[in-house]
CSV table of C-alpha atoms and ligand atoms in Angstrom, one decimal:
chain,number,residue,atom,x,y,z
A,1,MET,CA,134.6,-52.4,-100.6
A,2,LYS,CA,135.5,-55.4,-102.0
A,3,THR,CA,138.4,-56.4,-103.5
A,4,ILE,CA,137.1,-58.9,-105.9
A,5,GLU,CA,134.1,-56.0,-106.1
A,6,PHE,CA,137.1,-53.6,-107.2
A,7,GLU,CA,139.4,-55.8,-109.2
A,8,ASN,CA,136.3,-56.6,-111.6
A,9,ARG,CA,134.8,-53.0,-112.2
A,10,PHE,CA,138.2,-51.2,-112.2
A,11,GLY,CA,140.4,-53.8,-113.5
A,12,LEU,CA,143.5,-52.5,-111.0
A,13,ARG,CA,144.8,-54.1,-108.2
A,14,TYR,CA,143.2,-54.1,-104.6
A,15,LEU,CA,146.0,-53.2,-102.2
A,16,SER,CA,144.7,-52.8,-98.5
A,17,LYS,CA,148.4,-51.6,-97.7
A,18,LEU,CA,151.6,-50.3,-98.9
A,19,ALA,CA,153.6,-52.4,-101.9
A,20,PHE,CA,157.1,-51.7,-103.1
A,21,GLN,CA,159.0,-51.7,-106.1
A,22,ASP,CA,161.3,-54.3,-104.9
A,23,VAL,CA,163.4,-55.3,-101.7
A,24,ALA,CA,166.2,-52.7,-101.8
A,25,ILE,CA,163.3,-49.6,-102.2
A,26,GLU,CA,161.6,-51.1,-99.2
A,27,LYS,CA,164.3,-51.4,-96.9
A,28,GLN,CA,165.9,-47.7,-97.7
A,29,VAL,CA,162.4,-46.3,-97.1
A,30,LYS,CA,162.4,-48.5,-93.8
A,31,ASP,CA,165.6,-46.7,-93.0
A,32,LYS,CA,164.2,-43.4,-93.6
A,33,CYS,CA,161.6,-43.4,-92.4
A,34,GLU,CA,163.9,-44.6,-88.6
A,35,LYS,CA,166.2,-42.0,-89.0
A,36,THR,CA,163.8,-39.6,-89.9
A,37,LEU,CA,161.6,-40.3,-86.7
A,38,LYS,CA,164.4,-40.1,-84.1
A,39,ARG,CA,163.3,-36.3,-84.0
A,40,LYS,CA,161.6,-35.8,-80.9
A,41,ASP,CA,159.1,-32.9,-82.8
A,42,TYR,CA,158.0,-35.4,-85.4
A,43,GLN,CA,157.2,-38.2,-82.3
A,44,THR,CA,155.5,-35.6,-80.8
A,45,GLU,CA,153.7,-35.4,-83.5
A,46,ASN,CA,153.7,-39.1,-84.5
A,47,ARG,CA,152.1,-39.2,-80.7
A,48,TRP,CA,149.1,-37.1,-82.1
A,49,HIS,CA,148.3,-39.2,-84.6
A,50,THR,CA,148.9,-42.3,-83.7
A,51,SER,CA,146.8,-41.6,-80.6
A,52,LEU,CA,143.8,-40.6,-83.2
A,53,PHE,CA,144.4,-43.2,-86.1
A,54,GLN,CA,146.2,-46.6,-84.8
A,55,ARG,CA,143.0,-48.1,-84.4
A,56,GLU,CA,141.0,-47.4,-87.5
A,57,ILE,CA,144.3,-48.3,-89.7
A,58,GLU,CA,145.4,-51.8,-87.7
A,59,ARG,CA,141.7,-52.6,-88.3
A,60,GLU,CA,141.8,-51.9,-91.7
A,61,VAL,CA,138.3,-50.1,-91.2
A,62,GLU,CA,136.4,-48.7,-94.0
A,63,ILE,CA,133.8,-46.3,-93.9
A,64,PRO,CA,130.4,-46.8,-96.3
A,65,PHE,CA,131.2,-44.9,-99.4
A,66,GLU,CA,129.9,-45.2,-103.2
A,67,ILE,CA,132.0,-44.6,-106.3
A,68,LYS,CA,130.5,-43.3,-108.9
A,69,GLU,CA,130.1,-41.1,-112.5
A,70,VAL,CA,130.7,-37.2,-111.5
A,71,HIS,CA,131.2,-36.0,-114.2
A,72,PRO,CA,132.2,-36.6,-118.7
A,73,LEU,CA,135.9,-34.8,-117.6
A,74,ILE,CA,136.4,-35.8,-114.0
A,75,GLY,CA,135.6,-39.2,-114.5
A,76,TYR,CA,134.2,-41.0,-111.2
A,77,GLY,CA,133.9,-40.3,-107.6
A,78,VAL,CA,133.8,-41.4,-103.7
A,79,PHE,CA,130.3,-40.4,-102.5
A,80,ALA,CA,129.8,-40.5,-98.0
A,81,ILE,CA,126.8,-42.7,-97.7
A,82,LYS,CA,126.0,-42.4,-93.8
A,83,LYS,CA,127.4,-39.3,-92.3
A,84,ILE,CA,130.5,-38.7,-90.8
A,85,PRO,CA,131.7,-37.0,-87.4
A,86,PHE,CA,135.0,-34.4,-88.1
A,87,LEU,CA,138.3,-36.4,-87.4
A,88,THR,CA,137.0,-38.9,-88.6
A,89,PHE,CA,139.2,-41.6,-90.8
A,90,LEU,CA,139.1,-42.5,-94.2
A,91,GLY,CA,141.5,-44.5,-95.5
A,92,GLU,CA,144.6,-45.0,-96.6
A,93,TYR,CA,146.7,-43.8,-100.0
A,94,THR,CA,147.9,-47.2,-101.0
A,95,GLY,CA,149.7,-47.9,-104.1
A,96,LEU,CA,153.2,-49.1,-105.1
A,97,ILE,CA,156.5,-47.2,-103.5
A,98,ARG,CA,158.7,-46.6,-106.6
A,99,LYS,CA,161.2,-43.7,-106.9
A,100,ARG,CA,159.3,-39.9,-108.4
A,101,ASN,CA,160.3,-40.4,-111.8
A,102,ARG,CA,159.1,-36.3,-112.9
A,103,ARG,CA,159.2,-36.8,-116.8
A,104,ILE,CA,156.5,-40.0,-116.7
A,105,ASP,CA,155.2,-39.2,-113.4
A,106,LYS,CA,153.1,-35.1,-114.7
A,107,SER,CA,151.4,-37.3,-116.7
A,108,ASN,CA,150.2,-39.6,-113.5
A,109,ASP,CA,146.8,-38.8,-112.6
A,110,TYR,CA,147.2,-41.2,-109.4
A,111,VAL,CA,150.7,-40.6,-107.9
A,112,PHE,CA,151.0,-39.0,-104.9
A,113,GLY,CA,154.2,-37.6,-103.1
A,114,TYR,CA,155.1,-40.3,-100.6
A,115,SER,CA,156.5,-38.0,-97.3
A,116,ILE,CA,158.2,-39.7,-94.0
A,117,GLY,CA,156.3,-37.7,-91.2
A,118,PRO,CA,156.4,-34.0,-92.7
A,119,LYS,CA,159.0,-34.7,-94.8
A,120,ASP,CA,159.7,-34.7,-98.6
A,121,THR,CA,160.9,-38.0,-100.3
A,122,LYS,CA,162.3,-39.2,-103.5
A,123,TRP,CA,159.1,-41.9,-103.5
A,124,VAL,CA,156.6,-41.9,-104.8
A,125,ILE,CA,153.0,-43.6,-103.8
A,126,ASP,CA,151.4,-45.0,-107.2
A,127,ALA,CA,148.3,-46.2,-107.4
A,128,SER,CA,147.9,-45.7,-111.2
A,129,GLU,CA,147.7,-49.9,-111.6
A,130,GLN,CA,147.0,-50.8,-108.0
A,131,GLY,CA,145.8,-49.1,-104.8
A,132,ASN,CA,142.2,-48.9,-103.1
A,133,PHE,CA,139.2,-46.4,-103.1
A,134,THR,CA,140.9,-43.5,-102.5
A,135,ARG,CA,142.3,-42.9,-105.8
A,136,PHE,CA,138.9,-42.5,-106.8
A,137,ILE,CA,139.3,-38.9,-104.5
A,138,ASN,CA,138.5,-35.8,-106.3
A,139,HIS,CA,140.0,-32.2,-105.8
A,140,SER,CA,138.7,-29.8,-103.9
A,141,ASP,CA,139.7,-26.1,-103.1
A,142,GLU,CA,137.3,-26.5,-100.3
A,143,PRO,CA,137.8,-30.0,-99.6
A,144,ASN,CA,136.3,-32.0,-96.5
A,145,LEU,CA,139.2,-34.0,-96.2
A,146,THR,CA,142.6,-33.2,-94.4
A,147,SER,CA,145.6,-35.9,-95.5
A,148,THR,CA,148.0,-35.8,-93.1
A,149,TRP,CA,151.2,-38.8,-92.0
A,150,ILE,CA,151.4,-41.5,-89.4
A,151,VAL,CA,154.3,-43.5,-89.2
A,152,LEU,CA,153.7,-47.2,-88.0
A,153,ASP,CA,155.7,-49.6,-87.5
A,154,GLY,CA,158.2,-48.1,-88.3
A,155,LEU,CA,156.5,-46.9,-91.8
A,156,SER,CA,155.0,-43.7,-92.6
A,157,HIS,CA,151.2,-43.8,-94.3
A,158,ILE,CA,149.6,-40.9,-96.2
A,159,ILE,CA,146.1,-41.0,-94.7
A,160,PHE,CA,142.7,-38.7,-94.9
A,161,PHE,CA,140.5,-37.6,-92.1
A,162,ALA,CA,137.2,-35.9,-91.8
A,163,ASN,CA,137.6,-32.5,-92.2
A,164,ARG,CA,133.9,-31.2,-90.5
A,165,LEU,CA,130.8,-33.0,-90.3
A,166,ILE,CA,129.9,-34.5,-93.8
A,167,LEU,CA,126.7,-35.6,-94.8
A,168,PRO,CA,125.3,-38.5,-96.7
A,169,GLY,CA,125.9,-37.6,-100.3
A,170,GLU,CA,128.8,-36.3,-99.8
A,171,GLN,CA,131.5,-36.5,-101.9
A,172,LEU,CA,134.6,-36.6,-100.6
A,173,THR,CA,137.2,-34.5,-101.7
A,174,TYR,CA,141.0,-33.3,-100.7
A,175,ASP,CA,143.1,-30.8,-101.8
A,176,TYR,CA,145.9,-31.8,-104.4
A,177,GLY,CA,148.6,-29.1,-103.3
A,178,PRO,CA,149.7,-26.3,-106.0
A,179,TYR,CA,151.8,-28.5,-107.7
A,180,TYR,CA,149.6,-30.5,-108.9
A,181,TRP,CA,147.7,-28.6,-111.4
A,182,ARG,CA,150.6,-26.5,-112.6
A,183,LYS,CA,150.3,-28.7,-116.3
A,184,ARG,CA,146.7,-29.8,-116.0
A,185,ALA,CA,143.9,-27.4,-117.1
A,186,ALA,CA,142.5,-25.1,-114.0
A,187,PRO,CA,140.6,-27.8,-112.1
A,188,LEU,CA,136.5,-27.8,-111.3
A,189,ASP,CA,134.3,-26.8,-108.5
A,190,LEU,CA,134.1,-29.6,-106.2
B,1,SAM,C1,143.3,-39.2,-108.3
B,1,SAM,S1,142.2,-39.3,-109.6
B,1,SAM,C2,140.7,-39.3,-109.0
B,1,SAM,C3,139.8,-40.2,-109.3
B,1,SAM,C4,139.0,-39.8,-111.2
B,1,SAM,N1,138.3,-39.1,-111.6
B,1,SAM,C5,139.1,-41.0,-112.1
B,1,SAM,O1,137.8,-41.1,-112.1
B,1,SAM,O2,139.9,-41.8,-111.5
B,1,SAM,C6,142.7,-36.9,-110.0
B,1,SAM,C7,142.5,-37.3,-111.8
B,1,SAM,O3,141.1,-37.0,-111.9
B,1,SAM,C8,140.5,-36.0,-112.0
B,1,SAM,N2,140.5,-34.8,-111.2
B,1,SAM,C9,139.9,-34.6,-109.5
B,1,SAM,N3,139.4,-34.0,-109.3
B,1,SAM,C10,139.0,-33.1,-110.0
B,1,SAM,C11,138.5,-30.9,-110.3
B,1,SAM,N4,138.4,-30.9,-109.2
B,1,SAM,N5,138.4,-31.1,-111.4
B,1,SAM,C12,138.5,-32.0,-112.7
B,1,SAM,N6,138.9,-33.1,-113.0
B,1,SAM,C13,139.2,-33.6,-111.3
B,1,SAM,C14,141.8,-35.1,-113.1
B,1,SAM,O4,141.5,-35.9,-113.8
B,1,SAM,C15,142.8,-35.7,-111.5
B,1,SAM,O5,144.2,-35.7,-112.9
């Protein structure tokens, strides 16, 4: 989806990459990434992720998709236009990296916990005002996407890949995890 189309249609800033609230947070995050990835077991896992997805991330490859309204209670969702093979890279969850604020974040639908490698951090990726199509991907208990992490050039990224073959017309979904729905109405089956 073109930047201009995304911004005009949704009134949001398009971000192809992660942004930082300020330079101090950027430095803290990068220092933490460097420290965390010193662990050998994370390095091994990251080599796998890198061998699978690095090219697509660097080239900003985008699979063909459509964003359309799903249901009055759900809003928009993202749908496949073409067949998506197993293990295809779908995209990176982009937004603003800032410190977690539990009070505010519980009513923000577009906050994704920012992990560095497999470890949770005190930061989140906030896509409420800026991001890309991944902010429109809905939740399912039986999702066709899996989210994971990859560290490239010293920075951790949250990415999505197809966990099975996805057919044209299918809605793309991932599992938001147990905490997301604790203070919200239970999710609908998708
Ligand atoms: C990250 S947004 C997903 C995109 C959203 N549908 C939109 O139009 O912007 C997350 C929000 O979408 C809705 N949502 C996502 N999956 C859902 C589901 N399975 N059942 C009900 N609502 C869902 C909830 O309002 C949730 O807080």
